[in-house]
PDB file of C-alpha atoms and ligand atoms in Angstrom:
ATOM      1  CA  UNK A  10      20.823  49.118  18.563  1.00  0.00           C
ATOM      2  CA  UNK A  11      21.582  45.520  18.616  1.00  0.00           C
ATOM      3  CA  UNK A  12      19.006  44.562  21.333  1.00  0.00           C
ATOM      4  CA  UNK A  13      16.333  46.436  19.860  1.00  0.00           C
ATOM      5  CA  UNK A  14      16.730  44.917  16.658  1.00  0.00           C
ATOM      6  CA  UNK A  15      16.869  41.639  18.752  1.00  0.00           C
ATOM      7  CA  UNK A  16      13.390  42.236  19.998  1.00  0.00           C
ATOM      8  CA  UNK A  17      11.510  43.239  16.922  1.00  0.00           C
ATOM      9  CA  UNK A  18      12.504  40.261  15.270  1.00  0.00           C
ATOM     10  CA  UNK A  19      11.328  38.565  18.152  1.00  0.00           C
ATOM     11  CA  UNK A  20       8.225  40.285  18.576  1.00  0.00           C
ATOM     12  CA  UNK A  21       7.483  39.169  14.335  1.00  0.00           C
ATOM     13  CA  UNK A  22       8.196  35.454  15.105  1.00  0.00           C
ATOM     14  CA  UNK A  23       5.677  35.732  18.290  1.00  0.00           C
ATOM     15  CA  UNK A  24       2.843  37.504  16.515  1.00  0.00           C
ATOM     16  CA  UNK A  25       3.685  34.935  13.399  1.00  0.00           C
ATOM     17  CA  UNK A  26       3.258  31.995  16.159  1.00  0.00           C
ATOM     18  CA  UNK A  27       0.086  33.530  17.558  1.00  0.00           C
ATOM     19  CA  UNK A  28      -2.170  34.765  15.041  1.00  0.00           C
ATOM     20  CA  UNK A  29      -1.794  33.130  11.931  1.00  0.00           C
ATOM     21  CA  UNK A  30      -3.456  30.119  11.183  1.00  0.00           C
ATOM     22  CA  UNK A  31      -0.964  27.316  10.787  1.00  0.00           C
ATOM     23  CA  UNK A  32      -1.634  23.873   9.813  1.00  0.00           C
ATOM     24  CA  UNK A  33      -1.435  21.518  12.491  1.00  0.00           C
ATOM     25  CA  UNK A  34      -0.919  17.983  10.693  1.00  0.00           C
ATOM     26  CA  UNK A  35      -2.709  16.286   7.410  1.00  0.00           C
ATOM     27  CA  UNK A  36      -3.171  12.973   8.269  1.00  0.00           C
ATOM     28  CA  UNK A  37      -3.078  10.705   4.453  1.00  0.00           C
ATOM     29  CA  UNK A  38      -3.187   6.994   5.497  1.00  0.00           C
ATOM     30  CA  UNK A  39       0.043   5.415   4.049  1.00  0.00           C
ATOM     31  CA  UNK A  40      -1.695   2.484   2.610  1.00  0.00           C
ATOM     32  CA  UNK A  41      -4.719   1.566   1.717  1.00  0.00           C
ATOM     33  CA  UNK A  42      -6.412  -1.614   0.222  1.00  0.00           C
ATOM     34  CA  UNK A  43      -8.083  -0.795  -3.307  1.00  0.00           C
ATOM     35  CA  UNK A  44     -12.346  -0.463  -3.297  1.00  0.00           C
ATOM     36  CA  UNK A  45     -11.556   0.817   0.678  1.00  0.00           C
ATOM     37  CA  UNK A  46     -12.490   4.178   1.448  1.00  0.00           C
ATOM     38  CA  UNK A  47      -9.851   7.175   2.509  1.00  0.00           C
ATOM     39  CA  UNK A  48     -10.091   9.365   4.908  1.00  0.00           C
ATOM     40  CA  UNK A  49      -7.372  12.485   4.570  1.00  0.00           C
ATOM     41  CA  UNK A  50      -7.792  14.785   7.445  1.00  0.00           C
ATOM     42  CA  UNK A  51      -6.024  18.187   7.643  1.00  0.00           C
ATOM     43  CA  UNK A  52      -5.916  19.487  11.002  1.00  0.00           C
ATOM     44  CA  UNK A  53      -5.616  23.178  11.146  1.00  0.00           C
ATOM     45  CA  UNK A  54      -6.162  26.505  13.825  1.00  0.00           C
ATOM     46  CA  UNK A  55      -6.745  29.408  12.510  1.00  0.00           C
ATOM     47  CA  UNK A  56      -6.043  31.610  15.234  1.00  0.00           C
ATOM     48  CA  UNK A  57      -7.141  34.980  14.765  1.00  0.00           C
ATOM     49  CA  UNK A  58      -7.922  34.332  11.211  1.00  0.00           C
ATOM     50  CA  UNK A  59     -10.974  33.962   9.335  1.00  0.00           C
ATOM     51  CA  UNK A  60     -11.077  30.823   7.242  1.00  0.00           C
ATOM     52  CA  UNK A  61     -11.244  31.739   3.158  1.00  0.00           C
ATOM     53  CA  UNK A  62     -10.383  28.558   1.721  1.00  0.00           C
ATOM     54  CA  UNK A  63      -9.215  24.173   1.951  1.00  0.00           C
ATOM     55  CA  UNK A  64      -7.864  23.128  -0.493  1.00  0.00           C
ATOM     56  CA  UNK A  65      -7.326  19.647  -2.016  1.00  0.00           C
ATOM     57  CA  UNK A  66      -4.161  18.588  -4.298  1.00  0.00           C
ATOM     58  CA  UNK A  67      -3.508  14.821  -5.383  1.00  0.00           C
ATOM     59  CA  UNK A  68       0.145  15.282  -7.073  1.00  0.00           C
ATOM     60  CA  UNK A  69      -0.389  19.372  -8.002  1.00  0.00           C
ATOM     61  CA  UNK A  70      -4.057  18.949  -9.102  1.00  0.00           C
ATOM     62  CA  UNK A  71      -6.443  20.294  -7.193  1.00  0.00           C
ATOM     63  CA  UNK A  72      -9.385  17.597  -6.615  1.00  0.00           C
ATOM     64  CA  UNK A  73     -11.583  19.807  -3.275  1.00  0.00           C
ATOM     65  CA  UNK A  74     -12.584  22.873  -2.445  1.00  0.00           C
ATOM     66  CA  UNK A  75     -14.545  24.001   0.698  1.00  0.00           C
ATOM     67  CA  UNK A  76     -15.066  27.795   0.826  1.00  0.00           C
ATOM     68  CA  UNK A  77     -17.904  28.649   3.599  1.00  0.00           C
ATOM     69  CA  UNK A  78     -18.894  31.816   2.034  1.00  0.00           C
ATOM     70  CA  UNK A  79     -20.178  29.719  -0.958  1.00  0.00           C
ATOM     71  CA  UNK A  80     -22.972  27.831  -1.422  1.00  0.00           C
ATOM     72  CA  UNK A  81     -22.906  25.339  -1.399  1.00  0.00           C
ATOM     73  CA  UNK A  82     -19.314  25.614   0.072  1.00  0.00           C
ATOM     74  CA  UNK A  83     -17.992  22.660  -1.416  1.00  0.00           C
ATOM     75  CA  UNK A  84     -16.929  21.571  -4.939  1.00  0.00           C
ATOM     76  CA  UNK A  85     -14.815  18.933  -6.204  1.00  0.00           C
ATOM     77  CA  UNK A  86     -12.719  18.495  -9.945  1.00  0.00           C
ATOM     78  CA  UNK A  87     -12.220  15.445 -11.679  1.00  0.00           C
ATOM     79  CA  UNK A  88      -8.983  13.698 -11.343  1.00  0.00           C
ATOM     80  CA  UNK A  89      -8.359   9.961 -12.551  1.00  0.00           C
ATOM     81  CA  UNK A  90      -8.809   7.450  -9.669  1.00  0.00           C
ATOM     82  CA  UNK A  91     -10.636  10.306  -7.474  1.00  0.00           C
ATOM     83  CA  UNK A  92     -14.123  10.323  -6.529  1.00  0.00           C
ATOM     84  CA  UNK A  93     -14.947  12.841  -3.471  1.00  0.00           C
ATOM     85  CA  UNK A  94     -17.794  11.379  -0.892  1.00  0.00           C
ATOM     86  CA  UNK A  95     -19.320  15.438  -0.192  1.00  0.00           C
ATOM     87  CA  UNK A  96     -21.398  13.960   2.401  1.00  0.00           C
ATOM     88  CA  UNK A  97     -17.749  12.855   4.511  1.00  0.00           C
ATOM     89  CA  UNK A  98     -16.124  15.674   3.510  1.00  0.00           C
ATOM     90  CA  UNK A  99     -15.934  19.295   4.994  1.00  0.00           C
ATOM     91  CA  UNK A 100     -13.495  22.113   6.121  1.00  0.00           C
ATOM     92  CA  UNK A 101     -11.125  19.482   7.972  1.00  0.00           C
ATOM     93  CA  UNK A 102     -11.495  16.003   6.290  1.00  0.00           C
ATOM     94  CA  UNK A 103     -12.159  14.520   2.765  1.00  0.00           C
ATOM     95  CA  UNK A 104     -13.440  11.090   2.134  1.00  0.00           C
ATOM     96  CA  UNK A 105     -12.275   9.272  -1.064  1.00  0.00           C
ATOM     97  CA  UNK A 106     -14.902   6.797  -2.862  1.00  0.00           C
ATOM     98  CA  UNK A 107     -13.473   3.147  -3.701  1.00  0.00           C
ATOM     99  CA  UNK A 108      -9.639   3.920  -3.993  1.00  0.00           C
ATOM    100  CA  UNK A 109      -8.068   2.650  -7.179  1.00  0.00           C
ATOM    101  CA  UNK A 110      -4.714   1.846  -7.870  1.00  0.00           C
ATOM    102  CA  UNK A 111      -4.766   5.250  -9.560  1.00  0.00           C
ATOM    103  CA  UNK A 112      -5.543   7.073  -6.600  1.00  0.00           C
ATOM    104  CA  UNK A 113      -1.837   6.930  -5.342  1.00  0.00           C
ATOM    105  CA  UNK A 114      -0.340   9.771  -4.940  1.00  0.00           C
ATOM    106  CA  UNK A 115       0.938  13.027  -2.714  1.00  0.00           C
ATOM    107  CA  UNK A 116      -1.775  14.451  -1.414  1.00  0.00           C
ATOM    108  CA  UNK A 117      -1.883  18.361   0.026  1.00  0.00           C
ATOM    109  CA  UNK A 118      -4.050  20.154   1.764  1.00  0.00           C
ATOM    110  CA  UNK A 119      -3.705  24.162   1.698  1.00  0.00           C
ATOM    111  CA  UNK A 120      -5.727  26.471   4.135  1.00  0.00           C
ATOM    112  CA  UNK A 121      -6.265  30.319   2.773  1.00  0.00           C
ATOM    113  CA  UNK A 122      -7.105  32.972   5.467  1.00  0.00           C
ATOM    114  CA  UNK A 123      -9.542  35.833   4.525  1.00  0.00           C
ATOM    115  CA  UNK A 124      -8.202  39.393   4.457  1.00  0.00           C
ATOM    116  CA  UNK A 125      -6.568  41.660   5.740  1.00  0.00           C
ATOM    117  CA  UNK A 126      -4.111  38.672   6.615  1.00  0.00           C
ATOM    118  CA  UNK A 127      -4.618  36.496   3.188  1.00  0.00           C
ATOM    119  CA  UNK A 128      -2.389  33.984   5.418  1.00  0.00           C
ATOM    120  CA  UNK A 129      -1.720  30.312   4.046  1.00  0.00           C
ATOM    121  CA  UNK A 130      -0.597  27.014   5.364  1.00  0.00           C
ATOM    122  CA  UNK A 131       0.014  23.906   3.841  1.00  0.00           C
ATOM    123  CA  UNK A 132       0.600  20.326   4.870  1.00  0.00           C
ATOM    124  CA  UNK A 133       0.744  17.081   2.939  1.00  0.00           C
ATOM    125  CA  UNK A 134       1.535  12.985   2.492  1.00  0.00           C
ATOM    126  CA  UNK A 135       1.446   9.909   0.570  1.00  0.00           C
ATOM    127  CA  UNK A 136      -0.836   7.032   0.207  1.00  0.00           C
ATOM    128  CA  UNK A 137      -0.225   4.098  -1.667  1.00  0.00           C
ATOM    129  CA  UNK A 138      -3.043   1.912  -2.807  1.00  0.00           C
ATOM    130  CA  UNK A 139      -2.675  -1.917  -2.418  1.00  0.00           C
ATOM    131  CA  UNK A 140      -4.327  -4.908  -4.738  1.00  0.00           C
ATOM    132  CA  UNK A 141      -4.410  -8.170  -2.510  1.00  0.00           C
ATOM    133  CA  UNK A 142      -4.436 -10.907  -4.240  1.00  0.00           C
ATOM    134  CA  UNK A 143      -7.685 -12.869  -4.358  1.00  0.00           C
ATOM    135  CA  UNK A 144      -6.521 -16.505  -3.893  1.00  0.00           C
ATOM    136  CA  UNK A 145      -3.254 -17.850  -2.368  1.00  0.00           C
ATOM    137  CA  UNK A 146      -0.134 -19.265  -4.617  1.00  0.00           C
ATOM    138  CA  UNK A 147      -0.007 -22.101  -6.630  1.00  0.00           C
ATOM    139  CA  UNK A 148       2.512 -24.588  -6.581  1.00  0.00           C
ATOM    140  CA  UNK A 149       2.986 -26.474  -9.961  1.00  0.00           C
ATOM    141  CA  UNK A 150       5.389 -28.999 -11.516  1.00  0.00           C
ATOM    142  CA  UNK A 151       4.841 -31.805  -9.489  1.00  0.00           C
ATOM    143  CA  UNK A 152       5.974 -35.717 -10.739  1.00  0.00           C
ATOM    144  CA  UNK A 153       3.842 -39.032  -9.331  1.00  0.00           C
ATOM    145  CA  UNK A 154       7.032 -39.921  -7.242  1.00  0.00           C
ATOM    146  CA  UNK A 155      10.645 -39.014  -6.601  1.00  0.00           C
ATOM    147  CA  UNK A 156      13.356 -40.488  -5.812  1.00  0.00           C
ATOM    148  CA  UNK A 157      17.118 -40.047  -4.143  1.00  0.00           C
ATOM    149  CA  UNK A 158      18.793 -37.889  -7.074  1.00  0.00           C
ATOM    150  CA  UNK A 159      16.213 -36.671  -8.591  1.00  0.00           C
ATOM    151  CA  UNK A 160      15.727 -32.793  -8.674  1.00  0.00           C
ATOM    152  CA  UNK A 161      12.716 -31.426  -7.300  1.00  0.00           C
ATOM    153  CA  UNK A 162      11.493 -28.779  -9.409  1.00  0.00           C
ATOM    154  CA  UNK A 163       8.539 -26.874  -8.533  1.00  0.00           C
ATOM    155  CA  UNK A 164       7.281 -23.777  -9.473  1.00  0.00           C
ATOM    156  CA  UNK A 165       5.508 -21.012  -6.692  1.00  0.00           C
ATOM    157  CA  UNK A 166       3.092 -18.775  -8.660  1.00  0.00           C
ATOM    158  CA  UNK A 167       1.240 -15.992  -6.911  1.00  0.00           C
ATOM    159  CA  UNK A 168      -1.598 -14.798  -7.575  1.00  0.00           C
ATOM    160  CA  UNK A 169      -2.318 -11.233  -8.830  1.00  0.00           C
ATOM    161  CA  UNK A 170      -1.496  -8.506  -6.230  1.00  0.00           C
ATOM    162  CA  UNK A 171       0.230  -4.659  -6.338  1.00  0.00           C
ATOM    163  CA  UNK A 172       3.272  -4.354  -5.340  1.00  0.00           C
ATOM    164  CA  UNK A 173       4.067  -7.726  -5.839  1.00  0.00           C
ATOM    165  CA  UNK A 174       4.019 -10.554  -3.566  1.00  0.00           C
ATOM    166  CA  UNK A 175       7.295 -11.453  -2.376  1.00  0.00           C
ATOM    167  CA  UNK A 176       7.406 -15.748  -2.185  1.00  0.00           C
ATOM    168  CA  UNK A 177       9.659 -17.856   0.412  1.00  0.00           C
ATOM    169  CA  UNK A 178      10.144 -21.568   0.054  1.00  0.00           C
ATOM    170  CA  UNK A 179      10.377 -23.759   2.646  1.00  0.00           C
ATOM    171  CA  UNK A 180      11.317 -27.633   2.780  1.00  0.00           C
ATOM    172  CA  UNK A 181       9.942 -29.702   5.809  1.00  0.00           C
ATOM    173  CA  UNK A 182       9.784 -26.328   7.463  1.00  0.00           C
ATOM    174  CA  UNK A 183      12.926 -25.141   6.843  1.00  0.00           C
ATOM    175  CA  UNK A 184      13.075 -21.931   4.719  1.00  0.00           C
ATOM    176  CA  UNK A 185      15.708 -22.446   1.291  1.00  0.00           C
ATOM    177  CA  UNK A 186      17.722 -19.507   0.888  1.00  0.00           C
ATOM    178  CA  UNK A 187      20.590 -21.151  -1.330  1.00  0.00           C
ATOM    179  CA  UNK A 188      20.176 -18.554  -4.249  1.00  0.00           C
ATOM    180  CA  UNK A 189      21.374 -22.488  -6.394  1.00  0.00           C
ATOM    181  CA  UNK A 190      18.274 -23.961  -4.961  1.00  0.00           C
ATOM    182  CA  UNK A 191      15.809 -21.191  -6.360  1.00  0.00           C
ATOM    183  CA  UNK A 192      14.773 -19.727  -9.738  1.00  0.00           C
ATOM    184  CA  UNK A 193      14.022 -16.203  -9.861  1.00  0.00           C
ATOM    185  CA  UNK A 194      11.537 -15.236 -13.238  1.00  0.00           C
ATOM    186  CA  UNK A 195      10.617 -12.019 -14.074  1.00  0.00           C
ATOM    187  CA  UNK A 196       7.191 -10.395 -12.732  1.00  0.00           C
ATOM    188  CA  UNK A 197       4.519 -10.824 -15.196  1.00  0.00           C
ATOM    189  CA  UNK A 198       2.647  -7.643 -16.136  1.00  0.00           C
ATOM    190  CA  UNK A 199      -1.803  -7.615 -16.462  1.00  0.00           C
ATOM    191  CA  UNK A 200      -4.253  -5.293 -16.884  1.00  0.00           C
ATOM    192  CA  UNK A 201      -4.473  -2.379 -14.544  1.00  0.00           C
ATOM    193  CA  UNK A 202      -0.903  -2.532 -13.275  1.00  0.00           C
ATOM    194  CA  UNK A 203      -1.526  -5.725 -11.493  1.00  0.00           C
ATOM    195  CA  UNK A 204       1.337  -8.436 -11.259  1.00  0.00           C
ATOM    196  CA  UNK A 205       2.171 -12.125 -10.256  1.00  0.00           C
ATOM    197  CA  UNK A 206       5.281 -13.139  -8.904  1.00  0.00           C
ATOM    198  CA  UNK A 207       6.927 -16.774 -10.139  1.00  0.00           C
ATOM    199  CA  UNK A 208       9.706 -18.626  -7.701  1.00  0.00           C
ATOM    200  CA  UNK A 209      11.162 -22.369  -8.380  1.00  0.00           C
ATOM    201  CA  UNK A 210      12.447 -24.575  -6.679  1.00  0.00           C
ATOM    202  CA  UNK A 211      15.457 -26.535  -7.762  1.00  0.00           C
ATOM    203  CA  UNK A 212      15.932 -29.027  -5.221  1.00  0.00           C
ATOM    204  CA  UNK A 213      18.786 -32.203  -5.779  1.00  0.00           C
ATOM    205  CA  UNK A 214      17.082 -34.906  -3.530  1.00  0.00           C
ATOM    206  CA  UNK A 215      18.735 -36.553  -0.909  1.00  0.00           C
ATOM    207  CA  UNK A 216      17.581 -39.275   1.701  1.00  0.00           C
ATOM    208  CA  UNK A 217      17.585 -36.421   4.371  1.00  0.00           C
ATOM    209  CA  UNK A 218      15.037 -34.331   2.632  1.00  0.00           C
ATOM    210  CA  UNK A 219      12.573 -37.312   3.189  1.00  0.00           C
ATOM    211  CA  UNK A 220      11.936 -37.621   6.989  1.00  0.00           C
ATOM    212  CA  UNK A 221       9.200 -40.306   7.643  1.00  0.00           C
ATOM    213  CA  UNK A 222       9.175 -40.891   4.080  1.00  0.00           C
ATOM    214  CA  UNK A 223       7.791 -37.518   2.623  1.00  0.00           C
ATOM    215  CA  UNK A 224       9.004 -33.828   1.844  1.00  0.00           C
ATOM    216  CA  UNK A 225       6.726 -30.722   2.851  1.00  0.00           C
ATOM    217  CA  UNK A 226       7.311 -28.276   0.283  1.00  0.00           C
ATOM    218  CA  UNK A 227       5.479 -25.117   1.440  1.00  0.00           C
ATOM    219  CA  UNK A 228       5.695 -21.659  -0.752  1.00  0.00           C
ATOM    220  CA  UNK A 229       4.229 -18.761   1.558  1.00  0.00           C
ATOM    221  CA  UNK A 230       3.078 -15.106  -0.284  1.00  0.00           C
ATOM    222  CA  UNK A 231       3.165 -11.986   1.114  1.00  0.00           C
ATOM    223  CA  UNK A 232       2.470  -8.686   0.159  1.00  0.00           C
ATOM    224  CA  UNK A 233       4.070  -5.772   2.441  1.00  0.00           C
ATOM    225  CA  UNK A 234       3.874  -3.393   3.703  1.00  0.00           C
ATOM    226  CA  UNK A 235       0.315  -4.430   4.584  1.00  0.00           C
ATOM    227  CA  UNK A 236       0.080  -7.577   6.600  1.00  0.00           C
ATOM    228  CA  UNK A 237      -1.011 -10.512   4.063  1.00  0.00           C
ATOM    229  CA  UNK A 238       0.027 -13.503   3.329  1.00  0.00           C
ATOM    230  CA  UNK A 239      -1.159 -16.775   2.570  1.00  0.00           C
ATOM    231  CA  UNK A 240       0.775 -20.216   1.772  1.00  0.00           C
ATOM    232  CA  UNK A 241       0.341 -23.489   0.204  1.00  0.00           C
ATOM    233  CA  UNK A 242       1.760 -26.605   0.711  1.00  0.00           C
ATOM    234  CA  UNK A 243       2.636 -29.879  -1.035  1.00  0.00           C
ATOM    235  CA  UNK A 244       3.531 -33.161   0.317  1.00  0.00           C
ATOM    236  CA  UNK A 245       5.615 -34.644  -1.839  1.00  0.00           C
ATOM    237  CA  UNK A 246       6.362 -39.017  -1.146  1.00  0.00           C
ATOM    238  CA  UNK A 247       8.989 -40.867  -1.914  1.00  0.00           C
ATOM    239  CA  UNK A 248       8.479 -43.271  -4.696  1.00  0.00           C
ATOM    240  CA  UNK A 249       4.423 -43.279  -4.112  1.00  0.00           C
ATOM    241  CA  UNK A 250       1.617 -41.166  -5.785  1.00  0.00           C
ATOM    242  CA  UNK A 251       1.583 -37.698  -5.117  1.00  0.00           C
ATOM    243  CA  UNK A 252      -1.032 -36.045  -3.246  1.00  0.00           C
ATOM    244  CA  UNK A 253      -2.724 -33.307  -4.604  1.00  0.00           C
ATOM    245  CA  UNK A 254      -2.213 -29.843  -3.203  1.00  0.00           C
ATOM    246  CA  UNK A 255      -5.855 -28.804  -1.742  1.00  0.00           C
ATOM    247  CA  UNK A 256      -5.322 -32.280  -0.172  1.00  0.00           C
ATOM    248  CA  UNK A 257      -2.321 -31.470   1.280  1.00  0.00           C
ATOM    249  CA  UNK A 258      -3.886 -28.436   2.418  1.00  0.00           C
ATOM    250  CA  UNK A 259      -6.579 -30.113   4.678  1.00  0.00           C
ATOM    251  CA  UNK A 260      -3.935 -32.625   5.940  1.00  0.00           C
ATOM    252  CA  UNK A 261      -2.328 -29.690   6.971  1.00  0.00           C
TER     253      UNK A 261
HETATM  254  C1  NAG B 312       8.313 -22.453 -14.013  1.00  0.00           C
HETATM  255  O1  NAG B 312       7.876 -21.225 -14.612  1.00  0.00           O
HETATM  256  C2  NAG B 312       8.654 -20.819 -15.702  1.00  0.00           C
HETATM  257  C3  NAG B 312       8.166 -19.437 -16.123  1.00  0.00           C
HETATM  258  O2  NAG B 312       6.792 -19.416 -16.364  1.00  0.00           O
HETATM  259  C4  NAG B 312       8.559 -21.850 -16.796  1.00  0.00           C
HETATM  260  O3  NAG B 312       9.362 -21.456 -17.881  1.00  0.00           O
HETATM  261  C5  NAG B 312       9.013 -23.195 -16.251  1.00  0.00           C
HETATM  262  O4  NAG B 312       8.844 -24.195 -17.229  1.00  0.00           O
HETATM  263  C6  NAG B 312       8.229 -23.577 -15.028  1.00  0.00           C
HETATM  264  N1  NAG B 312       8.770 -24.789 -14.434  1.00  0.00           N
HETATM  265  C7  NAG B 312       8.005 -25.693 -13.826  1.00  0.00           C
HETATM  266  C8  NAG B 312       8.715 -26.839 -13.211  1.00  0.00           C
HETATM  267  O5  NAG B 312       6.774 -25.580 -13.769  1.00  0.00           O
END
């Protein structure tokens, strides 16, 4: 009794393995930078099965359809922040327009089999869509000249990115991670969702921060998870005019 029973239930789980279709993988790109195309592939085999139906889903609305008994076999719904390129997209891949912040979201993919086995499979993942900023950080606040005692005080500003841009200081080279030495201000909210980031920098000024007679305040912007970053610098003298920061830049 017992073995028998063994073996049908392994004879179910071998016939489920070999003649369904299954989905492989869907393959969303994580991250994606906003007026960039995306490319969501969903890898299938159908086995024995005859394909009915792919299905598109961005966060449980459906956005594609390809069904290869219709014609034409494709058809796609509008959803905020989606706009389907038909002539990239087919049975196994979809190609988003110009991704928007709003096209972030779960994305699923679910394959129908004709009858008599009316089998499904689904699949699915996440993209994010990034807004790099257009122009590096700003460093403001600067005086004409300093001197031993004074407090440097310098604001880093970013410029407007999604997420936002995380901002290091860094004083002749040296990175400040004294939470006394920075400022921390809120994000500030614009249009579309976009944000800019503000750190200071609340130096007190001592002869050592002067090397050769002038301090290198750098602020350097990143936005992760993709690889960005730019940085600006300021060369601050002691008890002489200040040069401007695009100067600074070319010295640099
Ligand atoms: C730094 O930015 C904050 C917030 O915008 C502002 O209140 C402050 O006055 C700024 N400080 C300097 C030195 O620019």
């Amino acid at each position: 009794m017992f073995p028998l029973r063994f073996a049908i239930a392994f004879a179910i789980i071998l016939m489920k393995e070999s003649i369904c279709l299954r989905v492989v993988e869907v393959v969303v790109p994580a991250y994606r930078v906003r007026g960039e195309t995306a490319l969501l592939e969903c890898q299938y085999e159908l086995e024995r099965d005859t394909l009915y139906s792919v299905k598109w889903y961005k966060d449980n609305e459906e956005f594609y359809r390809f069904l290869p008994k219709f014609s034409p076999p494709h058809h796609s719904y509008r959803i905020d922040g989606i706009k389907v390129d038909h002539h990239q997209s087919d049975d196994k891949k979809v190609t988003l327009k110009a991704v928007t912040l709003k096209s972030s979201g779960m994305f699923r993919c679910e394959v129908s089999a004709e009858a008599p086995s009316f089998a499904s499979a689904q699949g699915e993942g996440r993209m994010e869509v990034v807004y790099l900023p257009k122009d590096g950080p700003h460093i403001t606040g600067q005086q004409k000249d300093y001197q031993i005692g004074d407090t440097l005080s310098l604001n880093c500003t970013s410029g407007r990115s999604y997420p936002a841009a995380l901002l290091q200081w860094y004083v002749n080279e040296e990175e400040i991670t004294s939470k006394r030495e920075l400022e921390e201000y809120s994000l500030v909210t614009h249009q579309h969702g976009l944000v800019t980031a503000i750190l200071g920098l609340r130096l007190p000024l001592a002869g050592k921060h002067f090397p050769g007679g002038a301090l290198r305040a750098r602020c350097v912007a990143r936005v992760s998870p993709v690889l960005w970053s730019a940085d600006r610098e300021s060369l601050l003298e002691r008890v002489a005019p200040l040069i401007d920061n695009r100067e600074a830049l070319l010295l640099d």
